[in-house]
PDB file of C-alpha atoms and ligand atoms in Angstrom:
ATOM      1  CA  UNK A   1       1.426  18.280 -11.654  1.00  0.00           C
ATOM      2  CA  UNK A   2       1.335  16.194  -7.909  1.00  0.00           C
ATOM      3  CA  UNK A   3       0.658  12.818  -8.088  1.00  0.00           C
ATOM      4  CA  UNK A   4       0.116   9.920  -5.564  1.00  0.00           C
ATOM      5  CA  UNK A   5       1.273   6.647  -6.382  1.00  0.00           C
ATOM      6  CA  UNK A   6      -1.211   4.358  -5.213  1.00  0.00           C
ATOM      7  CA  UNK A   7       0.216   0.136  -5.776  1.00  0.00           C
ATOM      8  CA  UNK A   8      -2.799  -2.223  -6.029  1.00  0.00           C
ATOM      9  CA  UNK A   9      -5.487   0.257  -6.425  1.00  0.00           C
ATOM     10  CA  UNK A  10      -7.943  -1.184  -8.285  1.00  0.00           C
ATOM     11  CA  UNK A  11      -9.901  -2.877  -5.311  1.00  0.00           C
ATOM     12  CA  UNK A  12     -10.145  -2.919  -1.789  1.00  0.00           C
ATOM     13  CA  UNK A  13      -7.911  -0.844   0.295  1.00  0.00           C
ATOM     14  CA  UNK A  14      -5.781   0.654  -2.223  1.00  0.00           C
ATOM     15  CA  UNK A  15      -8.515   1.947  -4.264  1.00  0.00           C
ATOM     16  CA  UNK A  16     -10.600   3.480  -1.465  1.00  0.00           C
ATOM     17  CA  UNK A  17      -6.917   5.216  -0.843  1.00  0.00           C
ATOM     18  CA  UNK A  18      -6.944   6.400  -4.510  1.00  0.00           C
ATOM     19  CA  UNK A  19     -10.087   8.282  -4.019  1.00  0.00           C
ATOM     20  CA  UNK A  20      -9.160   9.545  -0.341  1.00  0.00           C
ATOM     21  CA  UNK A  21      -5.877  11.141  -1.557  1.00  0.00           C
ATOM     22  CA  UNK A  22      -7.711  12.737  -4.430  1.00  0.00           C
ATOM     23  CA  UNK A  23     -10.712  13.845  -2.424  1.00  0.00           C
ATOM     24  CA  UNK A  24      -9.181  15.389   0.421  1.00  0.00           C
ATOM     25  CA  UNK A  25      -5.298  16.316  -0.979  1.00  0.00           C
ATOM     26  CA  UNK A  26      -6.210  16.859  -4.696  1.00  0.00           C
ATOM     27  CA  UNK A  27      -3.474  14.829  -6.042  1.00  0.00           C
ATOM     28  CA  UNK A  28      -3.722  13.621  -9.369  1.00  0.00           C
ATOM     29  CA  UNK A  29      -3.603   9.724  -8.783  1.00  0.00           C
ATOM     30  CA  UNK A  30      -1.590   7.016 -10.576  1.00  0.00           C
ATOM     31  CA  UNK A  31      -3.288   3.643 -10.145  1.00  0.00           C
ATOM     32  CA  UNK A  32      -1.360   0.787 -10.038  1.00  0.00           C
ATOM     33  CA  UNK A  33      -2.594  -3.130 -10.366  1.00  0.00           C
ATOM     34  CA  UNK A  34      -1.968  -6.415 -11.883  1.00  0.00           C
ATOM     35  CA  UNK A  35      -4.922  -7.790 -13.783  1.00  0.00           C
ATOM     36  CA  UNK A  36      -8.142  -6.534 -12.813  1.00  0.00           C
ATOM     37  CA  UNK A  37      -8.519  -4.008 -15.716  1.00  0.00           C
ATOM     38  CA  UNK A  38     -12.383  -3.863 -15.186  1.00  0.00           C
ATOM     39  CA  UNK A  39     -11.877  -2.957 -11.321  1.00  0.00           C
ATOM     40  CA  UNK A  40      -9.331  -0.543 -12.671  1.00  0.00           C
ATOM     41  CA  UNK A  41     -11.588   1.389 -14.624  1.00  0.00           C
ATOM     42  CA  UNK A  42     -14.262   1.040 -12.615  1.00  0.00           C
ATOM     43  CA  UNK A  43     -11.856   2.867  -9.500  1.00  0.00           C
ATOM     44  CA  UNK A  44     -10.369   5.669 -12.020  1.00  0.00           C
ATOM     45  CA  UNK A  45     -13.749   7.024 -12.924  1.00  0.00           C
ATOM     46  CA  UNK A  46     -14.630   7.364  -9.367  1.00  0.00           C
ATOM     47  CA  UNK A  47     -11.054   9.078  -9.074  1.00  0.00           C
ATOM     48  CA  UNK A  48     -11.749  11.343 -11.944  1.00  0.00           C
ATOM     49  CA  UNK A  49     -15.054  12.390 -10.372  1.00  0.00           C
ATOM     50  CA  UNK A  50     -12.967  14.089  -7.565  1.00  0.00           C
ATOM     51  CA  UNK A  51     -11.431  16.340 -10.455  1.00  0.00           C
ATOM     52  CA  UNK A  52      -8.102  15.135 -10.585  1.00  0.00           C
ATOM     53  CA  UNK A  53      -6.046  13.012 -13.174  1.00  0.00           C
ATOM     54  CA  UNK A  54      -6.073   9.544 -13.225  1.00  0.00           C
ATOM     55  CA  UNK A  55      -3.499   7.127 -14.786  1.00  0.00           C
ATOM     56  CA  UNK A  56      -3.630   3.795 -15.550  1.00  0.00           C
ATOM     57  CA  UNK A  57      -0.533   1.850 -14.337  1.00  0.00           C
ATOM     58  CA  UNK A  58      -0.595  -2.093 -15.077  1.00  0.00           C
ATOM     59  CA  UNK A  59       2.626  -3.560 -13.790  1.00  0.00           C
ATOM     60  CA  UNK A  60       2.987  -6.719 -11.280  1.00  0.00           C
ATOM     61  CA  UNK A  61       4.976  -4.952  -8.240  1.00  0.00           C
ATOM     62  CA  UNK A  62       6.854  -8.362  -7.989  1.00  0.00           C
ATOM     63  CA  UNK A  63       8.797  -7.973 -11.386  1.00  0.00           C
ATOM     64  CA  UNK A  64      11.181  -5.082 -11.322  1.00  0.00           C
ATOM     65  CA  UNK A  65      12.384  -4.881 -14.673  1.00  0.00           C
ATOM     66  CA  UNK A  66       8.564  -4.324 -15.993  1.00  0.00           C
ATOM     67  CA  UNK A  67       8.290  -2.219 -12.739  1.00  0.00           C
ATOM     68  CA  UNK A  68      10.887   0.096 -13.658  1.00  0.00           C
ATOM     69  CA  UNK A  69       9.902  -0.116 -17.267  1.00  0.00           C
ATOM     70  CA  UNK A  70       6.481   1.400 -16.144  1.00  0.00           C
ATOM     71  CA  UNK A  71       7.292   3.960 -14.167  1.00  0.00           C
ATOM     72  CA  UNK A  72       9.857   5.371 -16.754  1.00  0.00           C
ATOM     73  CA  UNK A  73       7.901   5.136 -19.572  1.00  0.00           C
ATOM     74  CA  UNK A  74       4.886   7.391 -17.541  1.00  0.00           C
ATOM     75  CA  UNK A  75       8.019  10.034 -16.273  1.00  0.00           C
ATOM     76  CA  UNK A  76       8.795  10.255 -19.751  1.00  0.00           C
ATOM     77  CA  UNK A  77       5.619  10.658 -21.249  1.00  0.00           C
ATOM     78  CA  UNK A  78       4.582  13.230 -18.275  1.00  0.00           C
ATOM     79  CA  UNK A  79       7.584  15.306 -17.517  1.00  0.00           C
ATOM     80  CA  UNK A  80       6.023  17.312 -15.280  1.00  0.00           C
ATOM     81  CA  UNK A  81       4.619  14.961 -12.873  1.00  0.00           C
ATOM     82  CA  UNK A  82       6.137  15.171  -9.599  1.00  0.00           C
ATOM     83  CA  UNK A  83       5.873  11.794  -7.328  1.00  0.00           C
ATOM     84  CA  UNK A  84       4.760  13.037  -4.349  1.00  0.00           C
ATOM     85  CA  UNK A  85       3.186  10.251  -2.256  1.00  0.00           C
ATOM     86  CA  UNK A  86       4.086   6.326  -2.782  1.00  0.00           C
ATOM     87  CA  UNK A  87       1.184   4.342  -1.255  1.00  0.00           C
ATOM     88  CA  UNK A  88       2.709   0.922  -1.098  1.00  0.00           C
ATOM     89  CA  UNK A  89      -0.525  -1.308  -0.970  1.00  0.00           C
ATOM     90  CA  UNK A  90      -0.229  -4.368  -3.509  1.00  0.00           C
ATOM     91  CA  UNK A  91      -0.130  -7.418  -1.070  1.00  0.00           C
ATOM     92  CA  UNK A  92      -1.615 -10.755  -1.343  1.00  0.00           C
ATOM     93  CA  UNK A  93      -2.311 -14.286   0.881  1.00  0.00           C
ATOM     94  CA  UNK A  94      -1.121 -17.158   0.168  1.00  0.00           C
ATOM     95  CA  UNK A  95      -2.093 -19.025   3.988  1.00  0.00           C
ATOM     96  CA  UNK A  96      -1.308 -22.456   4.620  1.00  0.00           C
ATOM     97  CA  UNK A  97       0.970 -24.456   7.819  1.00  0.00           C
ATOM     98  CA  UNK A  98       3.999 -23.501   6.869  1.00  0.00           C
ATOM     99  CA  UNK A  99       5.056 -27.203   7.163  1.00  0.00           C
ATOM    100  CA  UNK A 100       3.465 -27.818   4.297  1.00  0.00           C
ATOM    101  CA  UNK A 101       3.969 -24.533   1.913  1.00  0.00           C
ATOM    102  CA  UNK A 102       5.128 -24.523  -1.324  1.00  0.00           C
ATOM    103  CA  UNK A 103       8.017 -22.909  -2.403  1.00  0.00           C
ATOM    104  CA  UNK A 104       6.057 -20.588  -4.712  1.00  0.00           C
ATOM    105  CA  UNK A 105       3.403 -19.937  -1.990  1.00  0.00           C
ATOM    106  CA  UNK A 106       6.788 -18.138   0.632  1.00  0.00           C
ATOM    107  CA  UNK A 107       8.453 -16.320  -2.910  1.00  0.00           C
ATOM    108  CA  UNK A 108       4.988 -14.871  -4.072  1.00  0.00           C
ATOM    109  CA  UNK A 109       3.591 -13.310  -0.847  1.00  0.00           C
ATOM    110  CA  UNK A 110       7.569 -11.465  -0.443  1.00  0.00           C
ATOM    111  CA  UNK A 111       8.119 -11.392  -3.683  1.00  0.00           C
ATOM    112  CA  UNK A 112       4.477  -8.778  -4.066  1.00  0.00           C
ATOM    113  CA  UNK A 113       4.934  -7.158  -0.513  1.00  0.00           C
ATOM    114  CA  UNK A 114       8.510  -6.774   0.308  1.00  0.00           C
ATOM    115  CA  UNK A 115      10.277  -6.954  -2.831  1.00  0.00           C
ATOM    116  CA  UNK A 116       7.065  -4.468  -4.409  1.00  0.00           C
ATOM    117  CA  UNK A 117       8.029  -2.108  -1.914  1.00  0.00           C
ATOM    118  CA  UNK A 118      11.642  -1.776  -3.504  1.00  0.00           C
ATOM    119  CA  UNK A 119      11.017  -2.250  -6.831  1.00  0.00           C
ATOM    120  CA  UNK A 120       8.741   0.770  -6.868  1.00  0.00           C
ATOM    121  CA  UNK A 121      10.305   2.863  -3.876  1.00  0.00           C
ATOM    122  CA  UNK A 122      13.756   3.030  -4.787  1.00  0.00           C
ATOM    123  CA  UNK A 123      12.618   3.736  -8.406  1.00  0.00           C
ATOM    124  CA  UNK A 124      11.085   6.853  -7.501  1.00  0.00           C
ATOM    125  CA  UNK A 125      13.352   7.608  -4.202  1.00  0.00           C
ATOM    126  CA  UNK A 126      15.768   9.681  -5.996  1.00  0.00           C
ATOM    127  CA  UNK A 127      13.266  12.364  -7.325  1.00  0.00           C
ATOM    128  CA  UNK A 128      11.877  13.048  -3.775  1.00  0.00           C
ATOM    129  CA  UNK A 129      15.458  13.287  -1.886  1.00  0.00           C
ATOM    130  CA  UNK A 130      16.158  15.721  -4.868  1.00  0.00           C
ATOM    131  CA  UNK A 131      12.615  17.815  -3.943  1.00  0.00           C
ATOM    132  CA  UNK A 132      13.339  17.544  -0.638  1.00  0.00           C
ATOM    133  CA  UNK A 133       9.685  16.323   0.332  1.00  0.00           C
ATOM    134  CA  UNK A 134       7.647  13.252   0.026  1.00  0.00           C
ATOM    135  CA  UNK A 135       5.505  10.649   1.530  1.00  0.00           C
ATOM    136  CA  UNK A 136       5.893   7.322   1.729  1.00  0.00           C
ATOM    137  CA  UNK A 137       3.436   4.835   3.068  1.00  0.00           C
ATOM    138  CA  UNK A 138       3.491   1.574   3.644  1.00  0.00           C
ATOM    139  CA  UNK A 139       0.635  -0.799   4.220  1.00  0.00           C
ATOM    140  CA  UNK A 140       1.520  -4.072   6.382  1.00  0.00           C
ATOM    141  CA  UNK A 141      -1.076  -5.750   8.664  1.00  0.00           C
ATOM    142  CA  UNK A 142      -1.243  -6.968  12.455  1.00  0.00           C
ATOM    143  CA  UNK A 143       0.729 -10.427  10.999  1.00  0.00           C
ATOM    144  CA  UNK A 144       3.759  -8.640  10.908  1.00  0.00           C
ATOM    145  CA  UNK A 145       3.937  -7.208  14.338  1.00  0.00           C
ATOM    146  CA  UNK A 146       2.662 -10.265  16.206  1.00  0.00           C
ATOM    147  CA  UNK A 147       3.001 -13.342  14.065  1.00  0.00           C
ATOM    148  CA  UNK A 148       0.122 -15.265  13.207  1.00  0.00           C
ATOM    149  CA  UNK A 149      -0.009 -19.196  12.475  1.00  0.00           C
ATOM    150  CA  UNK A 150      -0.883 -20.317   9.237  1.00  0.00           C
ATOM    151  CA  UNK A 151       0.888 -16.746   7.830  1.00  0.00           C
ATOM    152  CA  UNK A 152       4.603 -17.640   8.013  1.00  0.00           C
ATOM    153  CA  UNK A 153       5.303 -16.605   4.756  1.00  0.00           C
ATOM    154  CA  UNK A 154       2.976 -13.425   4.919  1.00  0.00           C
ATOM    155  CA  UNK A 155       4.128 -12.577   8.616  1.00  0.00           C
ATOM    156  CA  UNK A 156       7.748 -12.392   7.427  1.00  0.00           C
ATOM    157  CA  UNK A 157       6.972  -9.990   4.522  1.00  0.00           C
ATOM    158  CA  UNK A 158       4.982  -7.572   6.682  1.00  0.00           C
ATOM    159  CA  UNK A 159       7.647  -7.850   9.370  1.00  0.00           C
ATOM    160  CA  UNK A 160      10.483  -6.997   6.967  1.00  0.00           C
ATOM    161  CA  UNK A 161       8.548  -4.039   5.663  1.00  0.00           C
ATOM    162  CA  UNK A 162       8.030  -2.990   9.185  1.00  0.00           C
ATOM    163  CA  UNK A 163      12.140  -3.050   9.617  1.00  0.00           C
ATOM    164  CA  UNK A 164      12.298  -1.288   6.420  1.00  0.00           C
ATOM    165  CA  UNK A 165      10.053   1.309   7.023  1.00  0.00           C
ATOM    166  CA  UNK A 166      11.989   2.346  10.061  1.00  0.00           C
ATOM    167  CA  UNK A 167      15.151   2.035   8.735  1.00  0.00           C
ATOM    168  CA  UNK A 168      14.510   4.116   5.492  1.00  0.00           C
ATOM    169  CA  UNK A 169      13.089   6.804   7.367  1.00  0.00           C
ATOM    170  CA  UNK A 170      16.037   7.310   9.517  1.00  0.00           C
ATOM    171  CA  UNK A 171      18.251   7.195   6.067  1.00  0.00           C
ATOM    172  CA  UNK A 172      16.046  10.114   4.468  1.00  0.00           C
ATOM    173  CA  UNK A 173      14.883  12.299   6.801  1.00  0.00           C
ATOM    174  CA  UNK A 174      17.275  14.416   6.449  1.00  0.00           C
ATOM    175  CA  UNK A 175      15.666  15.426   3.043  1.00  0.00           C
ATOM    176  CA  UNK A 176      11.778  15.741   4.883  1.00  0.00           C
ATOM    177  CA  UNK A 177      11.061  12.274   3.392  1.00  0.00           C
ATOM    178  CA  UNK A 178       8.825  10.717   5.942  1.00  0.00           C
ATOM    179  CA  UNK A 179       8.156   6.890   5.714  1.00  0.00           C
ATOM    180  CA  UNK A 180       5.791   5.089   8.102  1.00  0.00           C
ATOM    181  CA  UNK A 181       3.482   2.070   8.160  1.00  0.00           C
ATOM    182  CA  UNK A 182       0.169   1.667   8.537  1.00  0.00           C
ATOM    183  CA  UNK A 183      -1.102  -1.870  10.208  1.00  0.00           C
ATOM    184  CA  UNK A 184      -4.465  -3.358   9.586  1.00  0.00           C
ATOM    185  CA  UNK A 185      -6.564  -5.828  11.701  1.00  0.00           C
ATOM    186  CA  UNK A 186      -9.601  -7.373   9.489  1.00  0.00           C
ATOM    187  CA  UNK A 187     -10.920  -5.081   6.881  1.00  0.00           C
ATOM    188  CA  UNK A 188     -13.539  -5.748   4.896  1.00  0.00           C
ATOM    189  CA  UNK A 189     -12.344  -6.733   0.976  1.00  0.00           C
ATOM    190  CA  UNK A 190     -11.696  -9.375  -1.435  1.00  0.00           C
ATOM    191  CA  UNK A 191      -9.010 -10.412   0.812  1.00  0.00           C
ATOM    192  CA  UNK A 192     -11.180 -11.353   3.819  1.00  0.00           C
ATOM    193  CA  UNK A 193     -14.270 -12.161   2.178  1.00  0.00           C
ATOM    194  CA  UNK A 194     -13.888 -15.629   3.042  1.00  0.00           C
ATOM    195  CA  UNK A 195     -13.327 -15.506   6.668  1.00  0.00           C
ATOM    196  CA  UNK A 196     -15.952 -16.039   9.456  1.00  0.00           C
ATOM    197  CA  UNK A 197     -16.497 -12.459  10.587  1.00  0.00           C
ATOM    198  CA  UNK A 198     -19.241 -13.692  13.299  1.00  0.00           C
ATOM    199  CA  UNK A 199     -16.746 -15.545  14.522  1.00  0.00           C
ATOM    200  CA  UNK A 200     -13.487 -13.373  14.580  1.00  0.00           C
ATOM    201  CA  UNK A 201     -15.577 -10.327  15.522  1.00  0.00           C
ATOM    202  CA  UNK A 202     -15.595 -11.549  19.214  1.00  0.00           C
ATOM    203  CA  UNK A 203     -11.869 -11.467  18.975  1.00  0.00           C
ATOM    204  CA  UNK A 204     -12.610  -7.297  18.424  1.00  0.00           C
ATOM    205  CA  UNK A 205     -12.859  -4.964  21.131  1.00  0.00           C
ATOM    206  CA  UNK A 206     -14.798  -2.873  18.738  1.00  0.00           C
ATOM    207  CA  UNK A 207     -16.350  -5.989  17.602  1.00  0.00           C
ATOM    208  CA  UNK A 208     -16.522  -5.649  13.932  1.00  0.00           C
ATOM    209  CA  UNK A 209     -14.186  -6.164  10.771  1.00  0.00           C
ATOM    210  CA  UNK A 210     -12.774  -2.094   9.740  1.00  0.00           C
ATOM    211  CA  UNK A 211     -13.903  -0.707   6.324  1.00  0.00           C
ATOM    212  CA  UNK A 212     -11.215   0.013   3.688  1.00  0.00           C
ATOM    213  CA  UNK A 213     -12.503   3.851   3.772  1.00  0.00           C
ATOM    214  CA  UNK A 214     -10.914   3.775   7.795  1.00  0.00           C
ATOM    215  CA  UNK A 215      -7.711   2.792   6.471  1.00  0.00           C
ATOM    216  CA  UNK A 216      -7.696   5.751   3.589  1.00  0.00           C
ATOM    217  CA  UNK A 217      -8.856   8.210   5.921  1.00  0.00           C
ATOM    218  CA  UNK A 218      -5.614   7.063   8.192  1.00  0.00           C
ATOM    219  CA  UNK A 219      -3.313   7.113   5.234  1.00  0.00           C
ATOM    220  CA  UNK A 220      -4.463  10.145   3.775  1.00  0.00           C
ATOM    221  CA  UNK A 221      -3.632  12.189   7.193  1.00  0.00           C
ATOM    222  CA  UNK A 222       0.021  10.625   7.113  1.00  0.00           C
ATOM    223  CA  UNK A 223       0.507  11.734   3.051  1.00  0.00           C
ATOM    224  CA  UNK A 224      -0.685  15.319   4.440  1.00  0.00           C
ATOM    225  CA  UNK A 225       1.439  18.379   5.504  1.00  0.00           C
ATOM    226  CA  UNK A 226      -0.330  17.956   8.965  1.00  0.00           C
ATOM    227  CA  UNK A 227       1.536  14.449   9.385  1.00  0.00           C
ATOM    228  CA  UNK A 228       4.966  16.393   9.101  1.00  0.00           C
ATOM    229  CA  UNK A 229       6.827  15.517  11.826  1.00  0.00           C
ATOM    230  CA  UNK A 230       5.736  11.682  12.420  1.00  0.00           C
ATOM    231  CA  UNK A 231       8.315   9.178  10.259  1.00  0.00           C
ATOM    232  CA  UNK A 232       9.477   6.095  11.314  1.00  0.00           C
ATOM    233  CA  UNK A 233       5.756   4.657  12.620  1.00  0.00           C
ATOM    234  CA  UNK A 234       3.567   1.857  12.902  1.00  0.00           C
ATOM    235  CA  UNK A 235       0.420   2.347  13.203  1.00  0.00           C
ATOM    236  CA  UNK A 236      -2.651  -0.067  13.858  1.00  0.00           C
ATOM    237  CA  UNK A 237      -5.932   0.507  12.559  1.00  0.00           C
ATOM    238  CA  UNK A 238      -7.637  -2.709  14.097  1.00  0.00           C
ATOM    239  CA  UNK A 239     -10.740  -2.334  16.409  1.00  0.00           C
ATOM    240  CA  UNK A 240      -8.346  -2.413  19.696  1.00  0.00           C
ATOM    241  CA  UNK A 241      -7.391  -6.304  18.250  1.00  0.00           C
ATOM    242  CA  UNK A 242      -3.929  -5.669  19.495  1.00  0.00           C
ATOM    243  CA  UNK A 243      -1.800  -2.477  19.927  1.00  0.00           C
TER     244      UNK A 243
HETATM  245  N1  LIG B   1      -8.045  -6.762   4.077  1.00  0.00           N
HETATM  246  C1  LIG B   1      -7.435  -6.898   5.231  1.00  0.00           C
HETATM  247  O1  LIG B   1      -8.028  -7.339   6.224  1.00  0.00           O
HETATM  248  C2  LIG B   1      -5.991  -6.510   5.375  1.00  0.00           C
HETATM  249  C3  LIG B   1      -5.439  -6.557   6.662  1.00  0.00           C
HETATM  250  C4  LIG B   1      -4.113  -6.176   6.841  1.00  0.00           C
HETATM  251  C5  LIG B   1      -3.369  -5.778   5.755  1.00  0.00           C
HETATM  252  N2  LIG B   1      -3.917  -5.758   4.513  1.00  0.00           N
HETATM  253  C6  LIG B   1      -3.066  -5.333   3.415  1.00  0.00           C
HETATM  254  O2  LIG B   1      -3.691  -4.280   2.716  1.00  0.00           O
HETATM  255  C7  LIG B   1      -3.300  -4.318   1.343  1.00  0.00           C
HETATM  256  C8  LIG B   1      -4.543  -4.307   0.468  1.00  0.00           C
HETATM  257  O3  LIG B   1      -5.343  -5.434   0.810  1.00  0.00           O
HETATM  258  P1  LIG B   1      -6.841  -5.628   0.285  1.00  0.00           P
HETATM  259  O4  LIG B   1      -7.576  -6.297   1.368  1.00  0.00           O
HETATM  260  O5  LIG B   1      -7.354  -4.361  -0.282  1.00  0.00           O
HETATM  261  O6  LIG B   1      -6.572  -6.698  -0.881  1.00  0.00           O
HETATM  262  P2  LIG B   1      -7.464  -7.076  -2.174  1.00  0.00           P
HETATM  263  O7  LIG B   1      -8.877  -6.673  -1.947  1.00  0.00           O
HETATM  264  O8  LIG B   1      -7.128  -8.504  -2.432  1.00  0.00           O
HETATM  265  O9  LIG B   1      -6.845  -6.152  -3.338  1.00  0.00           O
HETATM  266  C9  LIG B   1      -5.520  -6.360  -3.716  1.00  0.00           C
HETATM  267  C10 LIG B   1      -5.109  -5.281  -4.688  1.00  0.00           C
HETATM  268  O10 LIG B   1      -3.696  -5.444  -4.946  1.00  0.00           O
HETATM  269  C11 LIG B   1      -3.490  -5.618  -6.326  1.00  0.00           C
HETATM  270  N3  LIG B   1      -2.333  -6.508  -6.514  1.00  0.00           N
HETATM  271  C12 LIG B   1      -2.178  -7.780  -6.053  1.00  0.00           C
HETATM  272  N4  LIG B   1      -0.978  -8.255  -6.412  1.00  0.00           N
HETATM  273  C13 LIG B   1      -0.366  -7.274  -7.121  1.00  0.00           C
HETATM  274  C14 LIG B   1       0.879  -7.165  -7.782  1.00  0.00           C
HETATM  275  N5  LIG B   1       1.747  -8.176  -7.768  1.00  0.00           N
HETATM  276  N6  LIG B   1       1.177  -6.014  -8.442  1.00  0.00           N
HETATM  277  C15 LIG B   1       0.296  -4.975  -8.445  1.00  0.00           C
HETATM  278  N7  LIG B   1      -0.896  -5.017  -7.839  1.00  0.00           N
HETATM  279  C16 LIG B   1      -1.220  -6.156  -7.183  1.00  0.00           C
HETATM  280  C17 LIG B   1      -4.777  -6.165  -6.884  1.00  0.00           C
HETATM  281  O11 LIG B   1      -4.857  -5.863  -8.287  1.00  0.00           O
HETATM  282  P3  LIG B   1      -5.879  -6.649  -9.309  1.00  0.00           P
HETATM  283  O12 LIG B   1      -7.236  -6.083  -9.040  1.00  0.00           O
HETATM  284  O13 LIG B   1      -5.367  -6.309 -10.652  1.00  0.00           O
HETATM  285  O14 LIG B   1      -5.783  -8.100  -8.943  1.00  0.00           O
HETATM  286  C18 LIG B   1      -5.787  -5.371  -6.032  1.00  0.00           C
HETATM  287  O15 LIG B   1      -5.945  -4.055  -6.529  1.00  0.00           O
HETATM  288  C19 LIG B   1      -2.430  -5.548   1.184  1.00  0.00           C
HETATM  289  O16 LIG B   1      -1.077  -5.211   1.256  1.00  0.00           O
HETATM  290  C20 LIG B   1      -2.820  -6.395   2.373  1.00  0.00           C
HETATM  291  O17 LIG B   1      -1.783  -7.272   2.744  1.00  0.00           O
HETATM  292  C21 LIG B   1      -5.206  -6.115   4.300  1.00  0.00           C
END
């Protein structure tokens, strides 16, 4: 059985990547988030109406011993499963001048974004390089390519994951592992449902915020056999914002 790993897919981006991959690739989904168990639900029935498996996974990204703990205990329990795809989506906002942040407000944001993406990747790593194919997909945002003020501490973890993307897929690709990032402007979801969209639409070329159903349909063409020889990418998905 071929599953996508989907982190942080109970809302927003992540889950309208749960349903894209099961849709349009037919993988069997395993749905990662933190807390929301309603929005959880709520995302695997819509999964399960594409006619695919859907698993519940409730681990924080951030802590790698429950991490680990997680994804063992569902490889046990399921040894045929084959991790296919690793959507790495769980990422949160923590804004303020970074003259003023809080210690906890820098560890969180890389603790969930950069350190996620290890905790979970290098857990499941080993299986793919021994398959010899998989997909690995990273979700950053426009911060980390051009900086943005009142982001420090989010900037920096999109950045790094930009550096790692690149330099795990020139580790693996050897073994037909590709790894690439995909880059976000303003997308409508939780995460943006405070901001002044009249406002910052002016700032967009295609003057509106992107739906989260833009991003799967990008994603979901880089975790298919027709993205096979593209590893190593960034890609924006922002309106023309910046490129
Ligand atoms: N929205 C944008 O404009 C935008 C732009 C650029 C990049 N991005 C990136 O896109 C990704 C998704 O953003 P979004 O807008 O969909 O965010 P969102 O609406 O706030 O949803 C966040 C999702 O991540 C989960 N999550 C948060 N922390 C987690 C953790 N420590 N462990 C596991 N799951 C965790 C949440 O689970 P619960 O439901 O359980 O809380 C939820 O499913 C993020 O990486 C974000 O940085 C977003």
């Amino acid at each position: 059985m071929k599953y996508a790993l989907v982190t942080g897919a109970s809302r927003g981006i992540g889950k309208a990547i749960a349903i894209k991959l099961a849709r349009e690739l037919q993988y069997n989904i395993l749905l990662n988030f933190h807390s929301n168990i309603e929005a959880a639900n709520a995302t695997k029935e819509l999964v399960e109406a594409e006619n695919v498996q859907c698993e519940l996974l409730q681990f924080d990204v951030a802590d790698a011993e429950n991490t680990t703990k997680a994804l063992e205990e569902f490889s046990k329990a399921n040894p045929d499963a084959e991790i296919e795809i690793i959507v790495n989506n769980a990422g949160i906002t923590r804004d303020g001048l970074f003259m003023w942040m809080k210690p906890e407000d820098w560890h969180s944001v890389i603790d969930t974004s950069l350190n996620g993406f290890y905790n979970v990747t290098q857990a499941l790593l080993k299986n793919m390089l021994k398959k010899r194919y998989g997909r690995i997909i990273n979700i950053v945002s426009l911060s980390g390519l051009k900086g943005n003020a009142g982001q420090v501490n989010y900037s920096a973890a999109k950045g790094a994951l930009i550096s790692a993307t690149k330099a795990l897929a020139q580790e693996i690709g050897k073994r037909k592992v590709t790894v690439n990032a995909v880059a976000p402007g303003f997308i409508t979801s939780d995460m943006t449902a405070d901001f002044d969209e009249k406002e910052l639409k002016k700032l967009i070329p295609l003057n509106r915020f992107g739906e989260a159903e833009e991003v799967a349909d990008l994603v979901s063409f880089l975790a298919s056999k027709k993205a096979s020889y593209i590893t190593g990418e960034v890609i924006n998905i922002n309106g023309g914002l910046y490129s």
